[in-house]
XYZ file of C-alpha atoms in Angstrom:
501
model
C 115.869 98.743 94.876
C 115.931 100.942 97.735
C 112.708 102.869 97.263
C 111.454 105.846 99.717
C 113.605 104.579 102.430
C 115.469 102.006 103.107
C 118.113 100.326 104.876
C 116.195 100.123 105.318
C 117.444 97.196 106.765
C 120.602 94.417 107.740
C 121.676 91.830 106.645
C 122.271 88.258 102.866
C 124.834 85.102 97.179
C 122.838 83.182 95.422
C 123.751 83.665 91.835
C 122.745 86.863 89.366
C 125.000 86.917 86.108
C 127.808 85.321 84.539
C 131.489 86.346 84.804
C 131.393 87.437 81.573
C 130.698 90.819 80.393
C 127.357 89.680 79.975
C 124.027 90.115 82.037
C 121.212 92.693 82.230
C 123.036 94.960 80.043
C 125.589 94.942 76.726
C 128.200 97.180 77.719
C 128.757 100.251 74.382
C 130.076 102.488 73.672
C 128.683 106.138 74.310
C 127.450 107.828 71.199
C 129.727 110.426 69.962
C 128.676 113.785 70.364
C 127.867 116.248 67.914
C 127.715 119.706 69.224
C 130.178 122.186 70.150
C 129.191 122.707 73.568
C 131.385 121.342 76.814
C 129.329 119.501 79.156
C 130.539 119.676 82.924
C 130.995 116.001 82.502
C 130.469 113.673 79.637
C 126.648 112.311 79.273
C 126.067 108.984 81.128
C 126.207 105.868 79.424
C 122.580 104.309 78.775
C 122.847 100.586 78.437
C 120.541 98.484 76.110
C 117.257 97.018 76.741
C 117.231 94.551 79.158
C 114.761 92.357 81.391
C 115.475 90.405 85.067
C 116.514 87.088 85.308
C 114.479 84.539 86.951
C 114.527 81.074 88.485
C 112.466 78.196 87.642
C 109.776 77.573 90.228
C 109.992 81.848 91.941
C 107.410 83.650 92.569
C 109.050 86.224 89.384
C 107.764 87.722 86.439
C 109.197 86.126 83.290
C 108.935 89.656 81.446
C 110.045 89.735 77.896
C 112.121 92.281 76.322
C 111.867 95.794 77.631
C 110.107 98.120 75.649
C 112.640 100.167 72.932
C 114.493 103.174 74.356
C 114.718 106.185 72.079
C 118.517 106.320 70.111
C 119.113 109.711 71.562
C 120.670 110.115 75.079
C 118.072 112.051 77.244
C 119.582 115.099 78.979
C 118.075 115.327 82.595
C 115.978 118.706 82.974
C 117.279 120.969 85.492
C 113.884 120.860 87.187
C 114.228 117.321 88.053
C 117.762 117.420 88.534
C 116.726 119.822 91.389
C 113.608 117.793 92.704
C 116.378 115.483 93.043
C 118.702 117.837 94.947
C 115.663 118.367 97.405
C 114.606 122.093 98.817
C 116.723 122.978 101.872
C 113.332 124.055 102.687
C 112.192 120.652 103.659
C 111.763 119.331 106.989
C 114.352 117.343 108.900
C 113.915 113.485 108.810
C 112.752 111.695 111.803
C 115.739 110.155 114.029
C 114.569 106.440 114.264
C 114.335 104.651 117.484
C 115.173 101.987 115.446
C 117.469 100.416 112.836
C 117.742 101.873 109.826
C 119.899 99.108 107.405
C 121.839 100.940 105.148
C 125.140 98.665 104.951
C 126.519 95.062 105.204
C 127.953 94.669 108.831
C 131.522 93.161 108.886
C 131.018 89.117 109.386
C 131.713 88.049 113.118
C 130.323 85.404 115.422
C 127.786 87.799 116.764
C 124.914 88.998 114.473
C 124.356 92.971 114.570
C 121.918 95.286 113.264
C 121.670 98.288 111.682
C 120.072 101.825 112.160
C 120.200 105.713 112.053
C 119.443 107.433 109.156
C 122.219 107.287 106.152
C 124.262 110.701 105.879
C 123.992 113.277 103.549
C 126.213 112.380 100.767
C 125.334 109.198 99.000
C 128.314 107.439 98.012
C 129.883 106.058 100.669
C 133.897 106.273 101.003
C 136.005 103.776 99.602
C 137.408 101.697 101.563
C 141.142 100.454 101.169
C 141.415 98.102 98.313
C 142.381 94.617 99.810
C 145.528 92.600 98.258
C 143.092 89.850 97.062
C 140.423 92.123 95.911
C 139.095 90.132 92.351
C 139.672 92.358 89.583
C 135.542 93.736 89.332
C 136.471 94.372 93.085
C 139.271 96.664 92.477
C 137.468 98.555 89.294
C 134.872 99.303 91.407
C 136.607 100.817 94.315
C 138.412 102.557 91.657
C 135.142 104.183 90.487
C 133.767 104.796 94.114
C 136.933 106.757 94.777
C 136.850 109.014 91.382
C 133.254 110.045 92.315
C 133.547 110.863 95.897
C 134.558 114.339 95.549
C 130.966 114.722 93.580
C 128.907 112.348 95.409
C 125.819 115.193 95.277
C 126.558 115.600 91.828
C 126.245 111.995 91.447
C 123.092 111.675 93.409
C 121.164 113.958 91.763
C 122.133 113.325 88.375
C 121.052 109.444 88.977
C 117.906 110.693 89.900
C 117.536 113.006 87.051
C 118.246 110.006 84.506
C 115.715 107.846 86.536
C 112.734 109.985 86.722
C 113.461 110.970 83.056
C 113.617 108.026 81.094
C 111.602 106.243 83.313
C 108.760 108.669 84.724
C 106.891 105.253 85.646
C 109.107 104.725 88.449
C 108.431 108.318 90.332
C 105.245 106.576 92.258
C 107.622 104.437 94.021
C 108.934 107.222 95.796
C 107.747 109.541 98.356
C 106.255 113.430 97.377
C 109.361 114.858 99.121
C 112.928 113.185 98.174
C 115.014 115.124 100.620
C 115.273 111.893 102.864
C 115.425 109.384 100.098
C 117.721 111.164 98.090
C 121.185 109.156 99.112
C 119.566 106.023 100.137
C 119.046 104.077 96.816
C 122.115 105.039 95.620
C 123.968 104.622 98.674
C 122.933 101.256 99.231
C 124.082 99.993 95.737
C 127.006 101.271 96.164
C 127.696 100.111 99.563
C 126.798 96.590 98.211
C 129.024 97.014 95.104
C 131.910 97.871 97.196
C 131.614 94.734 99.303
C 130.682 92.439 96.165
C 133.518 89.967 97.203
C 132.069 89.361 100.645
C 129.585 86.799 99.759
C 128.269 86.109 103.335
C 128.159 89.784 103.701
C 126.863 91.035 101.162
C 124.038 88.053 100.568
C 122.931 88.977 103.957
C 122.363 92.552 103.228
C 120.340 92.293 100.174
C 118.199 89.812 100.801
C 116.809 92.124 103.565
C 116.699 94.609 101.018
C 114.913 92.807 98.270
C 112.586 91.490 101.292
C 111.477 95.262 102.223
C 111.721 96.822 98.754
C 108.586 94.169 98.415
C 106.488 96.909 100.197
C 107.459 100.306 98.686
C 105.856 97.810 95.303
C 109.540 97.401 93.411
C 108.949 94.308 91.164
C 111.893 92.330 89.320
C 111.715 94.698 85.991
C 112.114 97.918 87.791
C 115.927 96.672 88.873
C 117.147 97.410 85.079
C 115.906 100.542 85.066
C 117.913 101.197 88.299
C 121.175 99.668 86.611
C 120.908 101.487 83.365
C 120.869 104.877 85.239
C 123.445 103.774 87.957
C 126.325 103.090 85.303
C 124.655 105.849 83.324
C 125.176 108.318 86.401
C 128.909 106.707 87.509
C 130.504 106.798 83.866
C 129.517 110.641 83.499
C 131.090 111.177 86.874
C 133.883 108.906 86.531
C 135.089 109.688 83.150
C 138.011 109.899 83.775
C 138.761 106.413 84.249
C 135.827 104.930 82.612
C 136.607 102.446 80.140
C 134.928 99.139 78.706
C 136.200 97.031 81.196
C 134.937 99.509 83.881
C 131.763 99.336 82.459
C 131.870 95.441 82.286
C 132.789 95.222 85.728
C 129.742 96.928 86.990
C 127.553 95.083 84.757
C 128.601 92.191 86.448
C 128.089 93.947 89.737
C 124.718 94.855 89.211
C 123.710 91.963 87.652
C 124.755 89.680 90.571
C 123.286 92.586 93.402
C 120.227 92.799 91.564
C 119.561 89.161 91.389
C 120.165 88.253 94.881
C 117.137 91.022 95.977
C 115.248 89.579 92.866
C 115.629 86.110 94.456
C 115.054 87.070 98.072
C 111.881 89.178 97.003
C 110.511 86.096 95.543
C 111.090 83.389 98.220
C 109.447 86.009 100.441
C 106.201 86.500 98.683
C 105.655 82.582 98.660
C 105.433 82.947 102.715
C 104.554 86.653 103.886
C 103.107 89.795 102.595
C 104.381 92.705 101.422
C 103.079 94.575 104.678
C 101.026 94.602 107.317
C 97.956 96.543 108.255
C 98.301 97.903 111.679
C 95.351 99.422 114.171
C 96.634 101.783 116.768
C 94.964 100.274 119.954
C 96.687 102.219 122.522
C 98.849 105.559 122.742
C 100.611 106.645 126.033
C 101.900 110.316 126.278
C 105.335 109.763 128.436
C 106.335 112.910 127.952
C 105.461 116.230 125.743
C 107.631 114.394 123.035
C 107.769 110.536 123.770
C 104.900 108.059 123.360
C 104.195 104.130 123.795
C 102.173 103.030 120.401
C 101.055 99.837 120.450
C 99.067 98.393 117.786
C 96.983 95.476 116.316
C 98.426 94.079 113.122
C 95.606 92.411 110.435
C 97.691 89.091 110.201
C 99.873 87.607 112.477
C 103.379 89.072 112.934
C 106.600 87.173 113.436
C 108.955 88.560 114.793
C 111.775 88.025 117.725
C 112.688 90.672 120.958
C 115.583 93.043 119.641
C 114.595 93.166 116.106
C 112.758 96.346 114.349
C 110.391 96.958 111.430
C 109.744 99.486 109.526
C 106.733 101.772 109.459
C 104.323 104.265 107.595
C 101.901 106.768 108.630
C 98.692 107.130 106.878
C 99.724 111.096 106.809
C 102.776 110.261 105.161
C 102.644 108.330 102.705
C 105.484 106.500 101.155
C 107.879 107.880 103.997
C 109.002 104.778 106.341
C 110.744 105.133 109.335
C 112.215 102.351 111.459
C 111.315 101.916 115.124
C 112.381 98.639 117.328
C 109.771 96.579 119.362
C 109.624 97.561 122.333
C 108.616 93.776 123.800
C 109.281 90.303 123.048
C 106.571 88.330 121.079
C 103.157 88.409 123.188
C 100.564 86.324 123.228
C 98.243 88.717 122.483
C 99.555 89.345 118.714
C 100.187 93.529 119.605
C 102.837 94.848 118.902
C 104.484 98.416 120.570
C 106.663 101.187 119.961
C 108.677 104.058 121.885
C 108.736 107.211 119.754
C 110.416 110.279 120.215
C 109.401 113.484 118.254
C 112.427 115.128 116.877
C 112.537 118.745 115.359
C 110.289 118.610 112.198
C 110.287 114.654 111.995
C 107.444 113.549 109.936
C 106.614 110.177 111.034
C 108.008 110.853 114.365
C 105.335 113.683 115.171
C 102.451 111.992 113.551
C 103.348 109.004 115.681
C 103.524 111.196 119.083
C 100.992 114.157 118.358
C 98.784 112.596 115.837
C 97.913 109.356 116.135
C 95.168 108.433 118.250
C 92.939 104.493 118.826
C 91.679 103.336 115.760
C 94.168 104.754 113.006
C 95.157 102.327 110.782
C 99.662 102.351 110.123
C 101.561 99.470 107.545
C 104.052 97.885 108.318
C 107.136 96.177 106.431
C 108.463 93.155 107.515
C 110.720 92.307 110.907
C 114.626 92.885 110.352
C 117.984 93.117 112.667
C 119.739 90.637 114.123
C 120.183 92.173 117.503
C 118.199 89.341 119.398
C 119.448 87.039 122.095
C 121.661 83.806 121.463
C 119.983 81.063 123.658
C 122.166 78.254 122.956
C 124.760 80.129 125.524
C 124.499 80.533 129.014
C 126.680 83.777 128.640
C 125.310 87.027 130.686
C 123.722 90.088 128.810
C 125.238 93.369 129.339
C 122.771 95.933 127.665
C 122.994 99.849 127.244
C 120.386 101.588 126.366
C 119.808 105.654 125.867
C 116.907 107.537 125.468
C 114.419 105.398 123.449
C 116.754 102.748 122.268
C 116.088 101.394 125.992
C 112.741 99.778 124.092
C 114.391 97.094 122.152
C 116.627 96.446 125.987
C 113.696 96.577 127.751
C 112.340 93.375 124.888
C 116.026 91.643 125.526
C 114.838 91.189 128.881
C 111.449 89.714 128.564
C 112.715 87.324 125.904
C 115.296 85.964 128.393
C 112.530 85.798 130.812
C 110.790 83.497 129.153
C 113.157 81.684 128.004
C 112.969 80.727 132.297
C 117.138 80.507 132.127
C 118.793 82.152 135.119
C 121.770 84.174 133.007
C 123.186 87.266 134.493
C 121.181 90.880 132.902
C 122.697 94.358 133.307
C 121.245 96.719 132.354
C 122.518 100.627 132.032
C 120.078 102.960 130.744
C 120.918 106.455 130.165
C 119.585 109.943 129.864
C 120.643 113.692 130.232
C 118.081 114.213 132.893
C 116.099 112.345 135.433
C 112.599 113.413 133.297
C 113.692 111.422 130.247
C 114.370 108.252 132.104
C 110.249 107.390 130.770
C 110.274 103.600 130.834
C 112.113 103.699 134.252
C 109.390 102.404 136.425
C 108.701 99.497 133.618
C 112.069 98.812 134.102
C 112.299 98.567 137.889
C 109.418 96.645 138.076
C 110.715 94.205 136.125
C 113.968 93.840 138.189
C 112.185 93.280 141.216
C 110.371 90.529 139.279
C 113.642 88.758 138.088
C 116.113 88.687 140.772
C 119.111 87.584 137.856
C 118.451 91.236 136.067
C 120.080 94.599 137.745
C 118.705 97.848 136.186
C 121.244 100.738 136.510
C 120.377 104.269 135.645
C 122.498 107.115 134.444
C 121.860 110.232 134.078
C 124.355 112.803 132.776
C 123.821 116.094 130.620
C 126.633 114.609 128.015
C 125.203 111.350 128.019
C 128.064 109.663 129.219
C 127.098 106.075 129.647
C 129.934 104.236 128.845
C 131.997 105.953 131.112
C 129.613 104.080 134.139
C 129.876 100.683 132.395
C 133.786 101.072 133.162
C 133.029 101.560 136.318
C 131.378 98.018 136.954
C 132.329 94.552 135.970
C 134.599 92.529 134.929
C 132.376 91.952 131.753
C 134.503 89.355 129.879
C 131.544 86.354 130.026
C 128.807 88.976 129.178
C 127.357 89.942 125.584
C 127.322 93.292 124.830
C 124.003 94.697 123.190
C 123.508 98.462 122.720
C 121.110 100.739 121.318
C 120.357 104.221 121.384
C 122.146 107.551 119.428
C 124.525 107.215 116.846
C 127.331 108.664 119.347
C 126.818 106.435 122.863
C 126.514 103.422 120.405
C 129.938 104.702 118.892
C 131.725 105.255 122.617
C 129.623 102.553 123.895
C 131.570 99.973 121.282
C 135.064 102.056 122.135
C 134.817 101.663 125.953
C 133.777 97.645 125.426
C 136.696 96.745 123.547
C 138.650 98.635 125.911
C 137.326 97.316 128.920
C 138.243 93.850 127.111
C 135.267 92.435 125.120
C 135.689 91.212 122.350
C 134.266 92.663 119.202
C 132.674 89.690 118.205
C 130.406 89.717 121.438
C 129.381 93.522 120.450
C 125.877 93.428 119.148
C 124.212 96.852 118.513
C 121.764 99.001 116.308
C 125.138 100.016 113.513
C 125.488 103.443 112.889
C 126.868 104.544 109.833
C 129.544 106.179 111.664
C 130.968 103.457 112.528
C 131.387 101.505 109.725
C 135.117 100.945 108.872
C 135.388 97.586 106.777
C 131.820 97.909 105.930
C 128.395 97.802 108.129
């Protein structure tokens, strides 16, 4: 389950429920109603009791049966309907320097990663139903199309049904919903819509059930989370809700849910659910950008180009995801590049806050934007603003790796003051003779437009990172320029997801 926030996050079947009807739940029908009144939309389904599978030999809880539900359906109040809708009041969320994962990336040769923050409206759209789409495939596009039009509706009425029947569950996520609001939600149905892309989808959840081990999700809150998904989808989607609609996204659940289960299991046998981490060092770049680097209580694996997420002891519950900003040192610590960002949270702790000796947590490594060594294929790297930290890592990992390969790197900013990590970056091409630093600096950001300019790139992977829209162009003036898309690795905005991210 995607708790406070996911993502959050990137790519991962084992099994999870039959191909029957049955599963976690036994698919009814809805009680009929008895007064007068019209609802806006017909009451959710609430499926039966249920508990989580589990494997011989996992690290699971074998629980028993869940504890009775009441017979009546539970109308969500209005006042948690609207805790659920969030306060337009309520700050901005942080823009990550880092991936948030959010959605399955579209298989190809070259691994990618995934970031930004996941839009405003939880369900995602549906993407064209494919000719051999299995029959659970095409009821559930089917659904994800009928509730588009109300995705808010949708969202909020999910979390209505979840913090009603199952108050227990509210701890799990943060004080303020307005940033976690789509992101459970979205991510099940993300991985629902992509349920017959094993490789895919296996990918992407267990990373999810790997972090949801540190927001404390164990395998008997996933029911709950089912029971108030179809619950939420069949009052939203009545109009073409049937039994075999239902069935289908038993099924789908059941198999999601089991694959995080799994992955959350496996994990806890070999790493912990997070990591305690002492802020050794902080380094004011500018007003709004600073270096943290920090001391974790346990080692820390991790490789250059990958991310984590992380919480603020001022913040509790909120997670934001930030890339590391070097390759694996032999010192254990471990730094960041954070920008502050118009009422960000975690962002301004981070920058204006946090000071030597505070204590952050951290979730586990994830992203697969990290350098193939089994090639002897040049790197071409762009990298804007902050995202030039997870670059700047690409390069020491190839460094010490001691193989001569071919590094460009562009790094961009609107002005020359927010080129930061430029002198880092210099001195480390003078050090390296194979690595060429380029920097561009242009009010509209337009970096792609000077990676045209240079060249030919066809023997060079592609790695980018940075905002959502020089990632976007960045990708568009690649393939034009001739690279493949399977040699495009970059932090995946949500934008530009079109089979999927």
């Amino acid at each position: 389950m995607d708790a406070p926030t996911t993502k959050s996050a990137d790519n991962e079947a084992s099994g999870g429920g039959d191909s029957g009807g049955g599963g976690w739940f036994t698919p009814r029908k809805p009680p009929v109603r008895t007064d007068a009144a019209e609802p806006e939309a017909p009451e959710g389904r609430r499926a039966t009791p249920i508990r989580p599978l589990g494997r011989p030999g996992t690290a699971r809880t074998e629980a028993g049966d869940a504890a009775p539900v009441e017979s009546d359906e539970p109308v969500a109040t209005e006042a948690v309907a609207e805790e659920a809708r969030i306060s337009t009041a309520a700050p901005e969320p942080d823009a990550p320097s880092g991936p948030e994962p959010t959605e399955p990336t579209t298989p190809r040769p070259a691994p990618e990663s995934v970031t930004s923050e996941p839009a405003s409206t939880a369900p995602v759209a549906s993407a064209p139903v494919r000719d051999d789409a299995s029959p659970d495939a095409v009821l559930v596009q089917r659904t994800m199309a009928e509730v588009g039009p109300v995705a808010d509706k949708v969202t909020s009425y999910f979390y209505a049904l979840l913090f009603t029947r199952h108050p227990e569950l509210r701890s799990l996520f943060p004080a303020a919903m307005d940033t976690q609001r789509d992101r459970l939600l979205k991510a099940l149905l993300t991985a629902a819509e992509h349920i017959d892309n094993t490789d895919v989808l296996v990918s992407y959840l267990e990373n999810l059930g790997r972090g949801h081990r540190k927001y404390g999700t164990r395998p008997e809150h996933y029911p709950a989370v089912g029971e108030c998904l179809i619950g939420s989808l069949s009052r939203y989607a009545s109009a073409i809700w049937d039994e075999e609609t239902e069935a289908a996204w038993v099924r789908t659940y059941t198999t999601i849910s089991q694959i995080m289960i799994d992955s959350a299991a496996e994990d806890e046998l070999r790493a912990p659910a997070w990591w305690y981490a002492e802020v050794v060092s902080h380094d004011l770049r500018t007003p709004d950008i600073a270096v943290v680097t920090v001391r974790t209580d346990q080692p820390y694996p991790f490789l250059a180009g990958q991310y984590t997420s992380l919480e603020t002891p001022w913040w509790p519950r909120i997670w934001r995801h930030y890339s590391f900003a070097s390759a694996p040192r032999p010192d254990g610590l471990l730094s960041f590049h954070v920008k502050a960002v118009p009422a960000g949270w975690v962002s301004n702790a981070l920058v204006h806050r946090a000071r030597p000796g505070d204590v952050l947590r951290l979730g586990p490594p994830a992203g697969s934007m990290t350098v193939d060594h089994t090639t002897d294929s040049g790197l071409l790297c762009l990298g804007g603003g902050t995202g030039i930290a997870p670059i700047k890592a690409l390069v020491e990992d190839v460094a010490e790796h001691g193989r001569r390969r071919p590094v460009e790197v562009f790094y961009g900013a609107r002005t020359d003051h927010d080129l930061y990590d430029i002198d880092t970056m210099l001195r480390l091409q003078q050090t390296h003779p194979w690595l060429a630093v380029r920097p561009v600096v242009d009010q509209q950001a337009q970096l792609p437009d000077a990676v045209r300019e240079y060249g030919p790139w066809n023997e060079y992977d592609a790695y980018l990172s940075g905002p959502p829209g020089m990632i976007r162009s960045g990708v568009d003036a690649l393939r034009d320029i001739g690279i493949p898309a399977g040699r495009i690795r970059h932090d995946s905005v949500e934008e530009l997801v079109t089979a999927g991210d």
